[in-house]
PDB file of C-alpha atoms in Angstrom:
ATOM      1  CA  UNK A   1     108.029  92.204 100.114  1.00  0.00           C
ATOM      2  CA  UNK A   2     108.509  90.412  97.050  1.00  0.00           C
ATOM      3  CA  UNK A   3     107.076  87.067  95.675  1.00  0.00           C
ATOM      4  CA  UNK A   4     108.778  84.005  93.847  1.00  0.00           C
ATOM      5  CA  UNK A   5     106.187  81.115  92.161  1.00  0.00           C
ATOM      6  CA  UNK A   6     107.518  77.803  93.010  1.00  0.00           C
ATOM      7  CA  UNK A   7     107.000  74.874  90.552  1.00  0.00           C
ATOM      8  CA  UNK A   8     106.805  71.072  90.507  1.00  0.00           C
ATOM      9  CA  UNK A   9     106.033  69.104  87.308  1.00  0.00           C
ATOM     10  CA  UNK A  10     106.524  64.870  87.435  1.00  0.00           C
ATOM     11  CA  UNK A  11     105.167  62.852  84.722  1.00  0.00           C
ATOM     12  CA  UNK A  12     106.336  59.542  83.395  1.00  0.00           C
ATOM     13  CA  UNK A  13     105.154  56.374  81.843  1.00  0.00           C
ATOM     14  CA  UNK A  14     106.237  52.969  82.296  1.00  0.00           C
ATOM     15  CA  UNK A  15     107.121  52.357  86.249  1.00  0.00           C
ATOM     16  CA  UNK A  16     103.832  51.412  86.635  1.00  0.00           C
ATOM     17  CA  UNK A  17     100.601  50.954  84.448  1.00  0.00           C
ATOM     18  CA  UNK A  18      99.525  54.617  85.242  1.00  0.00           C
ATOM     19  CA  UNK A  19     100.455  57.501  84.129  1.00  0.00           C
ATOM     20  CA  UNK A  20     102.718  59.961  86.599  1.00  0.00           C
ATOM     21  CA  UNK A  21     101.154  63.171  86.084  1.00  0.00           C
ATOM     22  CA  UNK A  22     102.034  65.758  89.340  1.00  0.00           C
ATOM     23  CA  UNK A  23     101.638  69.324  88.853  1.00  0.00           C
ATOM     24  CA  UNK A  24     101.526  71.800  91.313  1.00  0.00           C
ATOM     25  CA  UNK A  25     102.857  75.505  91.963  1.00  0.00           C
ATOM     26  CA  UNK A  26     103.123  78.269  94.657  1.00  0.00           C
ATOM     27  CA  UNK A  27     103.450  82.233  95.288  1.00  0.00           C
ATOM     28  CA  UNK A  28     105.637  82.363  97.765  1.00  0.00           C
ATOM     29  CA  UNK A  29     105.788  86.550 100.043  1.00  0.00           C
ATOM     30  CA  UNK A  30     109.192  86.526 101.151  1.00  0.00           C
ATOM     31  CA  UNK A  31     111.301  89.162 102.144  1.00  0.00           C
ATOM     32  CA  UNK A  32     115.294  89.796 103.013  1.00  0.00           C
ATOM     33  CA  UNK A  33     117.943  88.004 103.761  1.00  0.00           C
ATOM     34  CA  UNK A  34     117.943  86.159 100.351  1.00  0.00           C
ATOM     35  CA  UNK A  35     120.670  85.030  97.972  1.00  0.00           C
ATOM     36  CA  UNK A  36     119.213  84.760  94.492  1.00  0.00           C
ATOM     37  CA  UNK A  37     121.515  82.450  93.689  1.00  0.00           C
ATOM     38  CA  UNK A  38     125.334  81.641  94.552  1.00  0.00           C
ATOM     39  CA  UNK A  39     127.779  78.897  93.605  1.00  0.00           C
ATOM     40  CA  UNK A  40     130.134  77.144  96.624  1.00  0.00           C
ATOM     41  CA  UNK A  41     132.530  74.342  96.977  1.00  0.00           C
ATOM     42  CA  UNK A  42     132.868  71.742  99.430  1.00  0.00           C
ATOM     43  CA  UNK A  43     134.603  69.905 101.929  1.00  0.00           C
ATOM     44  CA  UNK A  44     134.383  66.299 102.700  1.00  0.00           C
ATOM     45  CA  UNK A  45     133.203  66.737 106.378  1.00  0.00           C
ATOM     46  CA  UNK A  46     129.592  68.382 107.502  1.00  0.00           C
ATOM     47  CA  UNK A  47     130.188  72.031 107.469  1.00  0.00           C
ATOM     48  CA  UNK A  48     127.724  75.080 108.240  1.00  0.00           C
ATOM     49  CA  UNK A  49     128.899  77.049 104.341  1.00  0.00           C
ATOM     50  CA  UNK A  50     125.762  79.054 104.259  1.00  0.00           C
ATOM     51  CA  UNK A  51     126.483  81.558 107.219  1.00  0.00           C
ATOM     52  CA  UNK A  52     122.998  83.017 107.401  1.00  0.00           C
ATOM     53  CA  UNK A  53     121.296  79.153 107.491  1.00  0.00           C
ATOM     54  CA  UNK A  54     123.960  78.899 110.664  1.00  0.00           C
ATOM     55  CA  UNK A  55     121.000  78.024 113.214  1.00  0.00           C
ATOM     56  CA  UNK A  56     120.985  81.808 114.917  1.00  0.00           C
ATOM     57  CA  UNK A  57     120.677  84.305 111.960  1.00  0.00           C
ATOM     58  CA  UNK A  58     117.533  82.938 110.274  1.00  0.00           C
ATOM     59  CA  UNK A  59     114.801  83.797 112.773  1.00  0.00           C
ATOM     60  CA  UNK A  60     112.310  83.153 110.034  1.00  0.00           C
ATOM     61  CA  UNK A  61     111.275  80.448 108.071  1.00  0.00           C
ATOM     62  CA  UNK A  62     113.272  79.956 105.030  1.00  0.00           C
ATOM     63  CA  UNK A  63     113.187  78.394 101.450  1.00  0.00           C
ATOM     64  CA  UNK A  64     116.176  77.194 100.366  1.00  0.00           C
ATOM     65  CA  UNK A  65     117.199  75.838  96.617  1.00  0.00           C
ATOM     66  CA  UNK A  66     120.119  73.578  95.988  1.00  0.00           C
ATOM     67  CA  UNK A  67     121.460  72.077  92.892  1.00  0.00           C
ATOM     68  CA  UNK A  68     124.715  69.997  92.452  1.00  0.00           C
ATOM     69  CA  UNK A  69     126.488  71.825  90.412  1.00  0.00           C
ATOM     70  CA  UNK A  70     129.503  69.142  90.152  1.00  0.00           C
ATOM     71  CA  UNK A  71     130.938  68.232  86.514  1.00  0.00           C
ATOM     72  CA  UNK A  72     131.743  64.687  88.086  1.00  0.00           C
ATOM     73  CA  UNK A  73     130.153  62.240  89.901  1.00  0.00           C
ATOM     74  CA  UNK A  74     130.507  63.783  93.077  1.00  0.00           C
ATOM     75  CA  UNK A  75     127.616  64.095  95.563  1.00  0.00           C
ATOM     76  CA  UNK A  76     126.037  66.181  97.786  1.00  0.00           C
ATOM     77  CA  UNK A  77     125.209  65.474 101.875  1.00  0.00           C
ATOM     78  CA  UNK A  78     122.684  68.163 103.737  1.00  0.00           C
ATOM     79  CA  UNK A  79     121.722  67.680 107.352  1.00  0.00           C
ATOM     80  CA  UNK A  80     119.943  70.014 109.232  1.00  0.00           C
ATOM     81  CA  UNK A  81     120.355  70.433 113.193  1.00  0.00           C
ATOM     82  CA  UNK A  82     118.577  72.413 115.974  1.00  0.00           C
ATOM     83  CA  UNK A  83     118.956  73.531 119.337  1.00  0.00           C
ATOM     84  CA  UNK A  84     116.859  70.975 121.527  1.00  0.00           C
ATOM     85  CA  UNK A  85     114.856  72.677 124.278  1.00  0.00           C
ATOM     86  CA  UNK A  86     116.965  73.357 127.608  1.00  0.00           C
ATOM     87  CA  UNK A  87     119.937  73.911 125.581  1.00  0.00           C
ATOM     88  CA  UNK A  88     122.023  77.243 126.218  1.00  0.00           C
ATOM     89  CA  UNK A  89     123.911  79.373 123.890  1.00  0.00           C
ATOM     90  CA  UNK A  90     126.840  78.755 125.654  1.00  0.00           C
ATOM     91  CA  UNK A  91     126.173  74.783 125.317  1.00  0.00           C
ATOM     92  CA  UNK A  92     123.637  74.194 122.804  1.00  0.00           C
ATOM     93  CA  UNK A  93     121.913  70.422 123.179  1.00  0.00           C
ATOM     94  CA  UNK A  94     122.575  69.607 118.872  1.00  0.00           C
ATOM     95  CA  UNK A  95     119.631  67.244 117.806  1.00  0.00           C
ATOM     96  CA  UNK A  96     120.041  65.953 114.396  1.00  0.00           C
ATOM     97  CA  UNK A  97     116.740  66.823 112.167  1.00  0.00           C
ATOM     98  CA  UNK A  98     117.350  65.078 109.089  1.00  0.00           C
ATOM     99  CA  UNK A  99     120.134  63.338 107.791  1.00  0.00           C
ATOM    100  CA  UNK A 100     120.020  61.334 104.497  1.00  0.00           C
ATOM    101  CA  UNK A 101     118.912  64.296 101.750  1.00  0.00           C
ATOM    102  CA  UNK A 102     121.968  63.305  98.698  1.00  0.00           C
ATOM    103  CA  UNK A 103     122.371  64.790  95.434  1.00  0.00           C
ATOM    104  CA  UNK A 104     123.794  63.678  92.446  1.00  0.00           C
ATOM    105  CA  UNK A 105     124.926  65.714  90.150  1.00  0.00           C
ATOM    106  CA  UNK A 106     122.400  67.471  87.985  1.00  0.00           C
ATOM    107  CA  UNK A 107     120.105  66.682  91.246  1.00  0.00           C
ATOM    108  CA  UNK A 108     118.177  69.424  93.011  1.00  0.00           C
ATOM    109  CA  UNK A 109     116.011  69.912  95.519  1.00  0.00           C
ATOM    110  CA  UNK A 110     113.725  72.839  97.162  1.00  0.00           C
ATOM    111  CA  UNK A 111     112.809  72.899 100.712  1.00  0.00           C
ATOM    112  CA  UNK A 112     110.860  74.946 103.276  1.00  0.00           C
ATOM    113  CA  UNK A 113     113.260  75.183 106.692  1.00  0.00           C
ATOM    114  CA  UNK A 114     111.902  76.520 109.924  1.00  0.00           C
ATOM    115  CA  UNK A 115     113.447  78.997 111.373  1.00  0.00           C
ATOM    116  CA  UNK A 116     116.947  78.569 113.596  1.00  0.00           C
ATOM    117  CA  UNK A 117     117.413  75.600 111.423  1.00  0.00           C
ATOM    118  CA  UNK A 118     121.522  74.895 111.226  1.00  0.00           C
ATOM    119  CA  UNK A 119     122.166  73.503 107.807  1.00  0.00           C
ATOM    120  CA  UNK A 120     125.359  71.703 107.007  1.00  0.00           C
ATOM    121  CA  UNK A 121     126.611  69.469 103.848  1.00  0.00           C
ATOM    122  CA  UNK A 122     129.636  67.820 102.798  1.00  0.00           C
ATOM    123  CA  UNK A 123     130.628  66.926  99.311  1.00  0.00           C
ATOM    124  CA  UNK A 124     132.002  63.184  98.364  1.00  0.00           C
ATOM    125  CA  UNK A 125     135.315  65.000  97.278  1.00  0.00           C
ATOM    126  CA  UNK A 126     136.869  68.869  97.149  1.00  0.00           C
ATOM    127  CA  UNK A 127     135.771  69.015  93.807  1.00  0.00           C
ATOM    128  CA  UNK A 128     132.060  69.292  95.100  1.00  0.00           C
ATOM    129  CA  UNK A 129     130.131  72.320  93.878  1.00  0.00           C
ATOM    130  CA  UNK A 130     126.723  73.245  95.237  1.00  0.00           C
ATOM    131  CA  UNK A 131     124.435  75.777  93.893  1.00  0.00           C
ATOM    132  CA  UNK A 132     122.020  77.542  96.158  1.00  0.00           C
ATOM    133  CA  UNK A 133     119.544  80.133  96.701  1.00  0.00           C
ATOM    134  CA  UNK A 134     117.883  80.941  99.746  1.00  0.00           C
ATOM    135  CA  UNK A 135     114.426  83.560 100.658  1.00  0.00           C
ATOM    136  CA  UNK A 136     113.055  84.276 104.139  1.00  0.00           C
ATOM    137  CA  UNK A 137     109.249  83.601 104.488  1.00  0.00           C
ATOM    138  CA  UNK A 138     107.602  87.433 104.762  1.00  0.00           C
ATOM    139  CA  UNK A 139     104.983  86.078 106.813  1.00  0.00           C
TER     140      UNK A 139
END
């Protein structure tokens, strides 16, 4: 088992007449599969690019980093889907989760996925890079 410290600082002035002052951390126990980190491209349609995030493989939680990595003004799409209850392997009854999480370029985000959840994005354009890292909860 190893463990990663996860960190969150936001702090501003001038939205609003208080100050934006968030800061908060974990220690996160996590264990394999992980991908430190890994840079893909990608396609213009919703795609499943991270095979082990394919909906069967992660049978664990799972925190997963992302970053747009594009040079351009491309952006990122993630969805995540999941096998509704009643659904067969053979037939699987695909729910949508969450649809709506974009990236800009230079955007990132860090999220906690249960397990079997099926993760797919799609880039604005082919020149759409994403880059990712991904642990599995140890516990």
């Amino acid at each position: 088992m190893a463990t990663i410290t996860s960190g969150l600082t936001l702090s501003g002035t001038g939205a609003t007449s208080d100050v934006l002052s968030i800061n908060k951390s974990a220690a996160l126990t996590v264990a394999s599969p992980t991908v430190q980190v890994g840079t893909v491209n990608l396609t213009v349609a919703f795609a499943t690019t991270l095979d082990e995030l394919n909906g069967t493989k992660n049978t664990k939680d799972t925190f997963l980093y992302l970053l747009n990595s594009s040079s351009g003004v491309e952006t990122i799409n993630i969805q995540t889907l999941a096998t509704a209850t009643g659904g067969s392997v053979a037939e699987p009854c695909v729910v949508v989760q969450s649809k709506g999480l974009k990236l800009r370029s230079g955007e990132f985000a860090f999220l906690p996925l249960e397990a079997l959840a099926h993760v797919q994005f799609k880039g604005s354009a082919v020149t759409a890079q994403m880059e990712y890292g991904y642990w599995t909860r140890s516990n």
